[in-house]
Short mmCIF file of C-alpha atoms and ligand atoms in Angstrom, two decimals:
data_model
loop_
_atom_site.label_atom_id
_atom_site.label_comp_id
_atom_site.label_asym_id
_atom_site.label_seq_id
_atom_site.Cartn_x
_atom_site.Cartn_y
_atom_site.Cartn_z
CA UNK A 82 181.53 -65.87 -100.15
CA UNK A 83 182.75 -69.63 -101.62
CA UNK A 84 182.46 -72.91 -99.03
CA UNK A 85 185.77 -73.28 -97.84
CA UNK A 86 186.84 -76.40 -95.57
CA UNK A 87 189.52 -76.22 -93.37
CA UNK A 88 190.96 -79.35 -92.81
CA UNK A 89 192.98 -79.20 -89.41
CA UNK A 90 197.14 -79.09 -90.25
CA UNK A 91 199.68 -80.41 -87.92
CA UNK A 92 202.42 -79.86 -86.08
CA UNK A 93 205.93 -81.27 -84.53
CA UNK A 94 206.83 -81.69 -81.26
CA UNK A 95 209.91 -79.96 -80.52
CA UNK A 96 211.37 -79.08 -77.26
CA UNK A 97 208.86 -79.54 -75.53
CA UNK A 98 206.67 -77.11 -78.30
CA UNK A 99 203.67 -77.29 -81.28
CA UNK A 100 205.64 -75.53 -84.58
CA UNK A 101 204.18 -76.00 -87.59
CA UNK A 102 206.07 -76.54 -91.19
CA UNK A 103 206.08 -74.49 -94.57
CA UNK A 104 205.51 -77.31 -96.51
CA UNK A 105 202.64 -79.59 -95.60
CA UNK A 106 201.54 -83.79 -96.97
CA UNK A 107 197.96 -84.96 -96.76
CA UNK A 108 197.01 -87.18 -93.72
CA UNK A 109 194.65 -89.54 -95.80
CA UNK A 110 191.70 -92.39 -94.74
CA UNK A 111 192.83 -95.02 -96.70
CA UNK A 112 189.08 -96.79 -96.42
CA UNK A 113 187.74 -93.35 -97.46
CA UNK A 114 190.65 -91.41 -99.70
CA UNK A 115 189.13 -88.11 -97.49
CA UNK A 116 192.42 -85.96 -96.21
CA UNK A 117 191.72 -85.88 -92.31
CA UNK A 118 194.48 -83.20 -92.32
CA UNK A 119 197.91 -81.17 -93.36
CA UNK A 120 201.23 -82.53 -92.07
CA UNK A 121 204.09 -81.13 -92.38
CA UNK A 122 206.49 -82.06 -94.68
CA UNK A 123 209.42 -80.97 -92.51
CA UNK A 124 213.30 -79.40 -94.00
CA UNK A 125 216.33 -81.65 -92.74
CA UNK A 126 216.85 -77.62 -90.98
CA UNK A 127 213.27 -79.74 -88.78
CA UNK A 128 214.97 -82.13 -88.02
CA UNK A 129 217.99 -81.03 -87.47
CA UNK A 130 216.34 -78.63 -84.76
CA UNK A 131 215.40 -81.42 -82.97
CA UNK A 132 218.73 -82.85 -82.25
CA UNK A 133 219.59 -79.79 -80.60
CA UNK A 134 216.73 -80.13 -79.08
CA UNK A 135 217.09 -83.36 -77.73
CA UNK A 136 220.78 -82.96 -76.87
CA UNK A 137 219.70 -80.17 -74.26
CA UNK A 138 217.81 -82.44 -73.32
CA UNK A 139 219.52 -85.71 -72.75
CA UNK A 140 221.84 -85.25 -70.03
CA UNK A 141 219.47 -84.01 -67.08
CA UNK A 142 217.06 -86.52 -68.78
CA UNK A 143 219.61 -89.33 -67.88
CA UNK A 144 220.29 -87.70 -64.70
CA UNK A 145 216.69 -88.49 -62.89
CA UNK A 146 216.64 -91.25 -60.67
CA UNK A 147 216.33 -94.85 -62.81
CA UNK A 148 212.75 -94.50 -59.90
CA UNK A 149 211.95 -91.03 -61.42
CA UNK A 150 212.20 -92.12 -65.00
CA UNK A 151 209.61 -95.16 -64.14
CA UNK A 152 207.76 -93.65 -62.69
CA UNK A 153 207.45 -91.25 -65.77
CA UNK A 154 206.98 -94.54 -68.13
CA UNK A 155 204.70 -95.88 -65.54
CA UNK A 156 202.57 -92.10 -65.93
CA UNK A 157 202.53 -91.81 -69.88
CA UNK A 158 200.77 -95.50 -69.82
CA UNK A 159 198.01 -93.85 -67.36
CA UNK A 160 197.78 -91.34 -69.80
CA UNK A 161 197.08 -94.11 -72.93
CA UNK A 162 195.15 -96.03 -70.72
CA UNK A 163 192.67 -93.14 -69.94
CA UNK A 164 193.21 -91.73 -74.17
CA UNK A 165 193.46 -95.18 -75.88
CA UNK A 166 189.55 -94.48 -77.46
CA UNK A 167 190.84 -91.91 -78.70
CA UNK A 168 194.64 -93.09 -79.88
CA UNK A 169 192.65 -96.29 -81.05
CA UNK A 170 190.01 -93.93 -83.95
CA UNK A 171 192.80 -92.09 -85.51
CA UNK A 172 195.47 -95.53 -85.59
CA UNK A 173 191.60 -97.01 -86.98
CA UNK A 174 191.01 -93.74 -89.31
CA UNK A 175 194.05 -93.40 -90.76
CA UNK A 176 196.12 -97.32 -90.50
CA UNK A 177 193.30 -98.95 -92.19
CA UNK A 178 192.52 -101.83 -89.25
CA UNK A 179 189.29 -101.73 -86.86
CA UNK A 180 188.63 -100.31 -84.60
CA UNK A 181 189.35 -103.26 -81.94
CA UNK A 182 192.00 -104.67 -83.19
CA UNK A 183 193.66 -101.21 -83.12
CA UNK A 184 192.26 -100.43 -79.16
CA UNK A 185 194.32 -103.76 -79.03
CA UNK A 186 197.13 -102.66 -79.74
CA UNK A 187 196.78 -99.30 -78.48
CA UNK A 188 196.66 -101.31 -75.02
CA UNK A 189 199.75 -103.13 -75.58
CA UNK A 190 201.14 -99.69 -75.98
CA UNK A 191 200.24 -99.08 -72.36
CA UNK A 192 201.83 -102.63 -71.16
CA UNK A 193 204.64 -101.85 -73.12
CA UNK A 194 206.07 -98.67 -71.59
CA UNK A 195 204.80 -100.48 -67.82
CA UNK A 196 207.47 -103.37 -68.73
CA UNK A 197 210.09 -100.49 -69.39
CA UNK A 198 209.41 -99.30 -66.30
CA UNK A 199 209.63 -102.84 -64.60
CA UNK A 200 212.95 -103.83 -66.20
CA UNK A 201 214.87 -100.42 -66.10
CA UNK A 202 214.75 -101.22 -62.49
CA UNK A 203 216.90 -104.25 -62.75
CA UNK A 204 219.22 -102.99 -64.66
CA UNK A 205 222.55 -103.30 -63.46
CA UNK A 206 226.41 -103.20 -63.40
CA UNK A 207 229.50 -105.40 -61.39
CA UNK A 208 231.92 -105.60 -60.23
CA UNK A 209 234.39 -107.72 -61.83
CA UNK A 210 237.95 -108.98 -59.88
CA UNK A 211 240.86 -107.74 -61.08
CA UNK A 212 244.60 -109.19 -60.79
CA UNK A 213 246.25 -105.66 -59.50
CA UNK A 214 245.03 -105.44 -55.39
CA UNK A 215 245.00 -102.15 -55.79
CA UNK A 216 241.78 -101.79 -58.08
CA UNK A 217 237.96 -101.95 -57.97
CA UNK A 218 236.61 -102.25 -61.56
CA UNK A 219 233.09 -102.19 -61.89
CA UNK A 220 230.78 -101.55 -64.65
CA UNK A 221 227.08 -98.87 -65.06
CA UNK A 222 225.01 -99.51 -67.89
CA UNK A 223 224.51 -95.56 -69.38
CA UNK A 224 222.44 -94.01 -71.72
CA UNK A 225 223.71 -93.75 -75.79
CA UNK A 226 222.36 -90.68 -75.40
CA UNK A 227 220.58 -89.33 -78.17
CA UNK A 228 218.29 -91.74 -80.29
CA UNK A 229 216.50 -91.86 -84.04
CA UNK A 230 213.82 -93.54 -84.52
CA UNK A 231 212.16 -94.47 -87.47
CA UNK A 232 208.89 -96.67 -87.33
CA UNK A 233 206.64 -97.76 -90.36
CA UNK A 234 202.63 -97.47 -90.73
CA UNK A 235 201.76 -101.21 -89.86
CA UNK A 236 201.58 -100.65 -85.84
CA UNK A 237 202.17 -96.87 -85.80
CA UNK A 238 201.60 -97.51 -82.63
CA UNK A 239 202.87 -100.19 -80.88
CA UNK A 240 206.19 -100.39 -82.97
CA UNK A 241 207.44 -96.79 -81.39
CA UNK A 242 206.80 -98.00 -78.20
CA UNK A 243 209.47 -101.09 -78.67
CA UNK A 244 212.10 -97.58 -79.01
CA UNK A 245 210.20 -95.07 -77.68
CA UNK A 246 209.39 -97.23 -73.49
CA UNK A 247 213.13 -98.75 -73.91
CA UNK A 248 214.27 -94.71 -74.88
CA UNK A 249 213.01 -93.01 -72.47
CA UNK A 250 213.43 -95.43 -69.85
CA UNK A 251 216.89 -96.00 -70.15
CA UNK A 252 217.80 -92.25 -69.87
CA UNK A 253 218.56 -91.40 -73.65
CA UNK A 254 216.57 -88.05 -75.54
CA UNK A 255 214.58 -88.97 -78.69
CA UNK A 256 213.79 -87.89 -82.34
CA UNK A 257 211.14 -89.57 -83.50
CA UNK A 258 210.68 -90.12 -87.39
CA UNK A 259 206.80 -91.82 -87.75
CA UNK A 260 206.03 -93.35 -90.90
CA UNK A 261 204.33 -90.70 -93.23
CA UNK A 262 200.79 -92.64 -93.63
CA UNK A 263 200.19 -92.44 -90.18
CA UNK A 264 201.73 -89.58 -89.12
CA UNK A 265 198.50 -88.75 -87.21
CA UNK A 266 198.56 -91.99 -84.94
CA UNK A 267 202.46 -90.38 -84.08
CA UNK A 268 200.71 -87.24 -82.58
CA UNK A 269 197.77 -89.20 -80.73
CA UNK A 270 200.53 -90.55 -79.37
CA UNK A 271 203.14 -87.81 -78.54
CA UNK A 272 200.17 -85.86 -76.66
CA UNK A 273 199.45 -88.85 -74.44
CA UNK A 274 203.26 -88.29 -73.65
CA UNK A 275 204.07 -84.68 -73.52
CA UNK A 276 200.44 -85.39 -71.11
CA UNK A 277 202.17 -87.19 -68.86
CA UNK A 278 204.73 -84.64 -67.63
CA UNK A 279 208.17 -86.02 -69.55
CA UNK A 280 210.46 -83.05 -70.06
CA UNK A 281 210.98 -80.27 -72.97
CA UNK A 282 213.54 -82.17 -75.32
CA UNK A 283 213.00 -86.39 -74.29
CA UNK A 284 210.82 -86.91 -76.86
CA UNK A 285 211.17 -85.46 -80.00
CA UNK A 286 208.30 -85.93 -83.47
CA UNK A 287 209.19 -84.54 -86.90
CA UNK A 288 206.88 -85.12 -89.25
CA UNK A 289 208.01 -85.45 -93.36
CA UNK A 290 209.55 -87.64 -95.89
CA UNK A 291 211.79 -90.88 -93.92
CA UNK A 292 214.57 -89.29 -97.35
CA UNK A 293 214.65 -86.40 -96.01
CA UNK A 294 214.26 -85.91 -92.48
CA UNK A 295 214.84 -89.74 -91.76
CA UNK A 296 217.65 -89.63 -93.53
CA UNK A 297 219.10 -86.31 -91.73
CA UNK A 298 218.98 -87.64 -87.77
CA UNK A 299 220.31 -91.42 -88.87
CA UNK A 300 223.25 -89.37 -90.57
CA UNK A 301 222.88 -86.45 -88.34
CA UNK A 302 226.80 -86.75 -86.36
CA UNK A 303 225.10 -85.84 -82.96
CA UNK A 304 222.80 -89.37 -82.74
CA UNK A 305 224.10 -92.37 -81.10
CA UNK A 306 222.20 -94.88 -81.39
CA UNK A 307 219.69 -95.82 -84.16
CA UNK A 308 216.47 -97.57 -84.02
CA UNK A 309 215.01 -98.61 -86.84
CA UNK A 310 211.85 -100.48 -87.96
CA UNK A 311 211.02 -100.65 -91.73
CA UNK A 312 211.35 -102.72 -95.12
CA UNK A 313 215.37 -104.55 -95.95
CA UNK A 314 215.73 -101.59 -98.69
CA UNK A 315 215.36 -98.92 -95.97
CA UNK A 316 217.49 -100.55 -93.34
CA UNK A 317 220.36 -101.28 -96.65
CA UNK A 318 220.02 -97.33 -96.49
CA UNK A 319 219.80 -96.41 -93.14
CA UNK A 320 223.14 -99.27 -91.65
CA UNK A 321 225.18 -97.20 -94.84
CA UNK A 322 224.43 -94.04 -93.87
CA UNK A 323 224.78 -94.30 -90.13
CA UNK A 324 227.31 -96.38 -90.18
CA UNK A 325 229.92 -96.66 -87.13
CA UNK A 326 226.92 -96.11 -84.54
CA UNK A 327 224.50 -98.45 -82.80
CA UNK A 328 221.60 -99.86 -84.66
CA UNK A 329 218.62 -102.08 -84.36
CA UNK A 330 217.51 -102.89 -87.24
CA UNK A 331 214.71 -104.43 -87.49
CA UNK A 332 212.98 -105.55 -91.12
CA UNK A 333 210.70 -107.77 -93.54
CA UNK A 334 209.93 -111.38 -93.11
CA UNK A 335 208.66 -113.97 -95.60
CA UNK A 336 207.90 -116.12 -92.62
CA UNK A 337 207.19 -120.25 -93.30
CA UNK A 338 204.39 -122.42 -91.60
CA UNK A 339 205.32 -125.08 -91.87
CA UNK A 340 202.35 -127.73 -91.23
CA UNK A 341 202.81 -131.37 -90.99
CA UNK A 342 200.20 -134.72 -92.11
CA UNK A 343 199.94 -135.46 -87.81
CA UNK A 344 199.25 -132.13 -86.52
CA UNK A 345 196.01 -130.04 -85.43
CA UNK A 346 194.81 -128.72 -88.46
CA UNK A 347 192.18 -126.47 -86.80
CA UNK A 348 194.93 -125.00 -84.51
CA UNK A 349 197.11 -124.35 -87.55
CA UNK A 350 194.62 -123.72 -89.98
CA UNK A 351 193.25 -120.21 -87.52
CA UNK A 352 196.70 -119.39 -87.07
CA UNK A 353 197.58 -119.24 -90.38
CA UNK A 354 195.15 -117.38 -91.49
CA UNK A 355 195.75 -114.76 -88.76
CA UNK A 356 198.97 -114.98 -89.50
CA UNK A 357 197.88 -113.57 -92.79
CA UNK A 358 194.56 -111.80 -92.43
CA UNK A 359 195.13 -109.96 -89.43
CA UNK A 360 195.97 -106.09 -89.63
CA UNK A 361 195.42 -107.35 -93.80
CA UNK A 362 198.12 -108.65 -93.60
CA UNK A 363 200.63 -105.93 -93.38
CA UNK A 364 202.53 -107.83 -90.69
CA UNK A 365 206.57 -108.98 -90.69
CA UNK A 366 206.02 -112.00 -89.02
CA UNK A 367 202.91 -112.70 -91.24
CA UNK A 368 202.36 -115.99 -93.06
CA UNK A 369 204.29 -115.10 -95.99
CA UNK A 370 204.43 -118.77 -97.30
CA UNK A 371 202.47 -121.35 -96.06
CA UNK A 372 204.44 -124.75 -96.21
CA UNK A 373 201.51 -128.37 -95.89
CA UNK A 374 201.96 -131.82 -96.45
CA UNK A 375 200.61 -132.99 -99.27
CA UNK A 376 198.18 -135.22 -97.48
CA UNK A 377 196.29 -132.89 -95.62
CA UNK A 378 196.96 -129.79 -97.89
CA UNK A 379 193.05 -130.31 -99.82
CA UNK A 380 191.62 -130.11 -96.25
CA UNK A 381 193.38 -126.89 -95.12
CA UNK A 382 193.15 -125.62 -98.14
CA UNK A 383 189.02 -125.84 -97.19
CA UNK A 384 189.45 -124.82 -93.95
CA UNK A 385 191.57 -121.55 -95.07
CA UNK A 386 189.00 -120.78 -97.52
CA UNK A 387 186.39 -121.04 -95.14
CA UNK A 388 187.92 -118.77 -93.17
CA UNK A 389 188.93 -116.20 -95.64
CA UNK A 390 185.10 -116.25 -96.81
CA UNK A 391 183.71 -115.04 -92.98
CA UNK A 392 186.44 -111.95 -92.88
CA UNK A 393 183.81 -108.86 -93.02
CA UNK A 394 185.98 -105.74 -95.52
CA UNK A 395 185.38 -102.72 -95.08
CA UNK A 396 185.42 -99.57 -93.04
CA UNK A 397 187.31 -100.12 -90.11
CA UNK A 398 185.68 -97.74 -87.93
CA UNK A 399 181.89 -99.75 -89.46
CA UNK A 400 181.09 -102.80 -86.47
CA UNK A 401 181.15 -105.94 -87.59
CA UNK A 402 184.56 -105.30 -89.97
CA UNK A 403 187.34 -107.54 -89.66
CA UNK A 404 188.96 -106.56 -92.42
CA UNK A 405 190.07 -102.91 -93.54
CA UNK A 406 192.13 -101.19 -96.87
CA UNK A 407 196.20 -101.64 -97.55
CA UNK A 408 196.91 -98.32 -95.44
CA UNK A 409 198.34 -97.21 -98.79
CA UNK A 410 198.55 -97.32 -102.55
CA UNK A 411 202.18 -99.13 -102.82
CA UNK A 412 201.67 -101.66 -100.58
CA UNK A 413 198.03 -102.38 -102.85
CA UNK A 414 199.80 -102.45 -106.53
CA UNK A 415 202.13 -104.87 -104.79
CA UNK A 416 199.52 -106.80 -102.85
CA UNK A 417 197.93 -106.94 -107.25
CA UNK A 418 200.96 -107.64 -108.45
CA UNK A 419 202.29 -110.36 -106.50
CA UNK A 420 198.89 -112.31 -106.89
CA UNK A 421 199.09 -112.00 -110.62
CA UNK A 422 202.08 -112.92 -110.84
CA UNK A 423 201.39 -115.68 -109.93
CA UNK A 424 198.17 -116.13 -111.42
CA UNK A 425 200.18 -115.62 -114.25
CA UNK A 426 202.88 -118.42 -113.53
CA UNK A 427 200.08 -120.71 -112.67
CA UNK A 428 198.72 -120.67 -109.78
CA UNK A 429 195.28 -121.20 -108.92
CA UNK A 430 193.22 -118.84 -106.96
CA UNK A 431 190.95 -120.54 -103.78
CA UNK A 432 189.25 -117.31 -102.85
CA UNK A 433 189.66 -113.47 -103.22
CA UNK A 434 192.22 -112.11 -105.63
CA UNK A 435 190.96 -108.85 -106.42
CA UNK A 436 190.77 -105.18 -105.48
CA UNK A 437 187.44 -103.63 -104.28
CA UNK A 438 186.81 -100.30 -104.94
CA UNK A 439 183.42 -101.01 -104.62
CA UNK A 440 183.90 -100.69 -100.62
CA UNK A 441 185.39 -97.16 -100.45
CA UNK A 442 188.72 -97.34 -102.16
CA UNK A 443 191.20 -98.08 -104.00
CA UNK A 444 192.93 -99.40 -101.41
CA UNK A 445 190.44 -102.80 -99.73
CA UNK A 446 191.69 -106.11 -101.34
CA UNK A 447 190.32 -109.42 -100.72
CA UNK A 448 191.40 -112.14 -98.53
CA UNK A 449 193.10 -114.99 -101.11
CA UNK A 450 194.45 -118.39 -100.63
CA UNK A 451 196.53 -119.10 -103.60
CA UNK A 452 197.21 -122.86 -104.02
CA UNK A 453 199.72 -124.36 -106.47
CA UNK A 454 202.33 -121.99 -105.78
CA UNK A 455 206.00 -122.28 -106.22
CA UNK A 456 209.53 -121.09 -105.90
CA UNK A 457 209.75 -118.97 -108.69
CA UNK A 458 207.01 -117.20 -107.71
CA UNK A 459 207.00 -113.51 -106.23
CA UNK A 460 204.81 -114.59 -103.53
CA UNK A 461 206.86 -116.80 -102.47
CA UNK A 462 210.31 -115.08 -103.00
CA UNK A 463 209.67 -111.78 -101.86
CA UNK A 464 207.71 -109.70 -99.01
CA UNK A 465 203.99 -109.46 -99.57
CA UNK A 466 202.49 -107.58 -96.87
CA UNK A 467 198.98 -108.17 -97.35
CA UNK A 468 196.02 -110.16 -96.83
CA UNK A 469 197.07 -113.55 -99.33
CA UNK A 470 198.48 -117.20 -98.31
CA UNK A 471 200.12 -119.06 -100.10
CA UNK A 472 200.47 -122.97 -100.16
CA UNK A 473 203.00 -124.51 -101.57
CA UNK A 474 202.68 -128.15 -100.38
CA UNK A 475 205.87 -130.96 -99.77
CA UNK A 476 206.08 -134.25 -99.13
CA UNK A 477 208.77 -135.36 -96.63
CA UNK A 478 210.50 -133.37 -93.36
CA UNK A 479 213.62 -133.22 -95.62
CA UNK A 480 211.53 -131.28 -98.64
CA UNK A 481 209.60 -128.87 -96.10
CA UNK A 482 212.77 -127.74 -94.79
CA UNK A 483 214.53 -127.30 -98.31
CA UNK A 484 211.59 -124.77 -99.37
CA UNK A 485 211.26 -123.11 -95.53
CA UNK A 486 215.26 -122.28 -95.99
CA UNK A 487 214.72 -120.82 -99.47
CA UNK A 488 214.09 -117.67 -98.61
CA UNK A 489 215.92 -114.47 -98.19
CA UNK A 490 214.16 -113.23 -95.00
CA UNK A 491 214.57 -115.03 -91.51
CA UNK A 492 212.61 -113.16 -89.29
CA UNK A 493 209.41 -115.82 -87.57
CA UNK A 494 208.22 -119.22 -88.07
CA UNK A 495 205.52 -121.80 -87.15
CA UNK A 496 205.74 -125.30 -87.04
CA UNK A 497 202.63 -127.32 -86.53
CA UNK A 498 203.59 -131.35 -85.44
CA UNK A 499 202.50 -133.06 -82.60
CA UNK A 500 205.82 -135.05 -83.46
CA UNK A 501 207.92 -131.84 -80.74
CA UNK A 502 211.31 -133.94 -81.97
CA UNK A 503 210.35 -132.66 -85.17
CA UNK A 504 209.53 -129.51 -84.21
CA UNK A 505 212.81 -128.81 -82.27
CA UNK A 506 214.88 -130.24 -85.29
CA UNK A 507 213.39 -127.85 -87.91
CA UNK A 508 213.26 -125.07 -84.88
CA UNK A 509 216.55 -125.66 -84.47
CA UNK A 510 217.46 -125.47 -88.37
CA UNK A 511 215.72 -122.59 -89.58
CA UNK A 512 217.98 -119.36 -89.05
CA UNK A 513 214.94 -117.41 -88.14
CA UNK A 514 214.74 -115.03 -85.64
CA UNK A 515 211.87 -117.00 -83.91
CA UNK A 516 210.36 -120.62 -84.44
CA UNK A 517 207.10 -121.37 -82.94
CA UNK A 518 205.54 -124.78 -81.94
CA UNK A 519 202.27 -125.21 -82.64
CA UNK A 520 201.40 -121.52 -83.20
CA UNK A 521 201.41 -119.38 -86.01
CA UNK A 522 204.81 -117.42 -87.02
CA UNK A 523 202.76 -113.82 -85.62
CA UNK A 524 203.15 -115.34 -82.17
CA UNK A 525 205.03 -112.58 -79.43
CA UNK A 526 204.59 -111.32 -76.64
CA UNK A 527 206.53 -107.93 -75.76
CA UNK A 528 209.73 -109.21 -72.81
CA UNK A 529 210.80 -111.93 -75.72
CA UNK A 530 213.29 -111.84 -78.20
CA UNK A 531 212.54 -110.77 -81.72
CA UNK A 532 214.55 -109.94 -84.81
CA UNK A 533 215.65 -111.26 -87.74
CA UNK A 534 218.77 -114.29 -87.93
CA UNK A 535 222.12 -112.64 -88.61
CA UNK A 536 222.67 -112.70 -92.73
CA UNK A 537 219.70 -112.74 -93.58
CA UNK A 538 216.82 -109.41 -95.15
CA UNK A 539 215.79 -109.48 -91.86
CA UNK A 540 217.59 -107.23 -90.09
CA UNK A 541 220.59 -106.93 -87.02
CA UNK A 542 220.01 -107.05 -83.28
CA UNK A 543 216.95 -108.50 -80.81
CA UNK A 544 214.76 -106.37 -79.32
CA UNK A 545 211.59 -107.62 -76.64
CA UNK A 546 212.00 -107.04 -73.06
CA UNK A 547 215.12 -106.46 -71.61
CA UNK A 548 216.69 -106.93 -74.66
CA UNK A 549 215.91 -103.54 -75.83
CA UNK A 550 216.90 -102.02 -72.54
CA UNK A 551 220.42 -102.95 -73.07
CA UNK A 552 221.18 -102.38 -76.69
CA UNK A 553 219.69 -98.54 -76.13
CA UNK A 554 222.08 -98.36 -73.52
CA UNK A 555 225.73 -98.88 -73.18
CA UNK A 556 228.54 -100.65 -70.58
CA UNK A 557 231.48 -97.68 -69.18
CA UNK A 558 234.41 -99.41 -67.42
CA UNK A 559 234.90 -97.87 -64.38
CA UNK A 560 238.48 -98.70 -63.08
CA UNK A 561 239.60 -97.58 -59.50
CA UNK A 562 243.10 -96.85 -57.64
CA UNK A 563 243.06 -98.15 -53.79
CA UNK A 564 246.49 -96.56 -53.29
P1 NAD B 129 209.69 -98.12 -95.17
O1 NAD B 129 211.15 -98.54 -95.26
O2 NAD B 129 209.57 -97.84 -96.19
O3 NAD B 129 209.62 -97.25 -93.97
C1 NAD B 129 209.92 -97.21 -92.68
C2 NAD B 129 210.20 -95.50 -92.08
O4 NAD B 129 211.75 -95.80 -93.08
C3 NAD B 129 208.94 -94.62 -92.40
O5 NAD B 129 209.19 -94.17 -91.59
C4 NAD B 129 209.83 -94.03 -94.24
O6 NAD B 129 209.09 -93.18 -93.98
C5 NAD B 129 211.36 -93.84 -93.38
N1 NAD B 129 212.23 -93.71 -94.38
C6 NAD B 129 212.01 -94.41 -95.40
N2 NAD B 129 213.27 -94.32 -96.67
C7 NAD B 129 214.44 -93.68 -95.69
C8 NAD B 129 215.48 -93.51 -95.80
N3 NAD B 129 216.52 -93.00 -96.62
N4 NAD B 129 216.30 -92.29 -94.21
C9 NAD B 129 215.58 -92.31 -93.00
N5 NAD B 129 214.03 -93.29 -93.04
C10 NAD B 129 213.22 -93.32 -94.58
O7 NAD B 129 209.13 -99.63 -94.36
P2 NAD B 129 207.48 -99.19 -94.88
O8 NAD B 129 206.64 -99.24 -95.63
O9 NAD B 129 206.88 -98.40 -94.10
O10 NAD B 129 207.38 -100.67 -93.98
C11 NAD B 129 206.69 -101.93 -93.69
C12 NAD B 129 207.76 -102.61 -93.98
O11 NAD B 129 208.22 -102.55 -92.29
C13 NAD B 129 207.50 -104.48 -94.12
O12 NAD B 129 208.93 -105.02 -95.09
C14 NAD B 129 207.58 -105.06 -92.45
O13 NAD B 129 208.03 -106.62 -93.01
C15 NAD B 129 208.06 -103.95 -91.63
N6 NAD B 129 208.62 -104.04 -90.59
C16 NAD B 129 209.47 -105.08 -89.82
C17 NAD B 129 209.27 -105.95 -88.72
C18 NAD B 129 209.98 -105.89 -87.73
O14 NAD B 129 209.90 -106.01 -86.54
N7 NAD B 129 211.20 -107.00 -87.57
C19 NAD B 129 208.27 -105.10 -88.00
C20 NAD B 129 206.89 -104.26 -88.69
C21 NAD B 129 206.84 -103.40 -90.50
#
């Protein structure tokens, strides 16, 4: 008999039951190209079944007292904490981030459920004074109903929790479509949620191609709201397919980080490097463009090169690794193309710039610092989503502002200056969702508003803290005639 290698076969979670699909797609370890398992490549029909299961579960879940739903979120947080090492290992293996970063992500996910549990107890309606003496007018906050949640692969546990926790807390039922390349992470998180005892059908996990199962749930007439985090291109498609439904769209960024000559350069360099290299730069709020005053540019670039060179690129599960591979071939191709385009147009590579297939797969890419970047280069204009720090110099505040504004995106910005008045001037002038003064573009906490500036390609709406709970609920206006 020939030796056969069996790989685990994974399933969807629909209506409280794990069930397989006839079609499969592989789960791949980006550091080794090894196949980790066979994932369901679900059909539209399966996605439709998940909508049905969510619909069937939603009303009774919404009818549970708020305190009970909050307690369930606390129980889920405890399950995530109890198995955080397992979930983090899956994240490291399948997404590619170093284990320490994966553990931090999973711990934050547990915090996300605890935060939703606290906040939901403070949601309240109001009694509104009216002219008619016979009437009493009051508002209730009610869940929207059945939610489509579609998430990317860069933070495969944290980003889903940004929707799942407030969604569960407020009494919605959810169909979750994770990114195909981090579906095992989704299975691990769903197992924790199941173990906490969430009633069947409140969370339904459907694994498959976004253009099939994601599209089906977004456009489905029985889905009442959409939470989407991903690229601007997919966000646009979802906005069209889900037209008329309330939606949160958390899309891409090309975050400028501005460094003035009076800034604390050590602090700024640490933040800019972290913003470009943590998670191998695959962060929507990454240091996409580094704008530095000409006077300090050389000294600043030298600090960044030093930090880039100190990074240990390698297998994310190996001790000492501080940067793993990129997650998939599409993002790796884009990163290579952006660097090649910049170099061909005259930019200078100070360090990095090359793929490192010798480390285990074609997805390893060196931490890269590039100077002499100009506005026409792709690395300036587009979201690179990789470990690349493009440096552009400026002479005046007006020029820095003009460079910062020269982008279709408007997500997250960092401004380093000792002059807080200047910091505030810029913060008010740049149409991004979040501006951090004397911190990098990636600084954010779960209870702070986060989202794209209006009219930019970075998205629609704000999540964070009570804002997500508000977005996932609607106001019911009730009047009573007292006779
Ligand atoms: P993507 O848009 O390719 O995919 C995101 C999700 O959408 C995946 O689950 C995918 O399967 C699904 N999808 C794809 N086509 C679909 C369709 N037609 N209908 C419905 N669903 C569909 O994005 P990605 O490559 O997974 O993630 C990277 C992007 O996400 C970057 O642009 C990044 O900036 C952005 N992002 C934004 C934030 C934020 O909070 N603003 C956070 C993280 C990532």
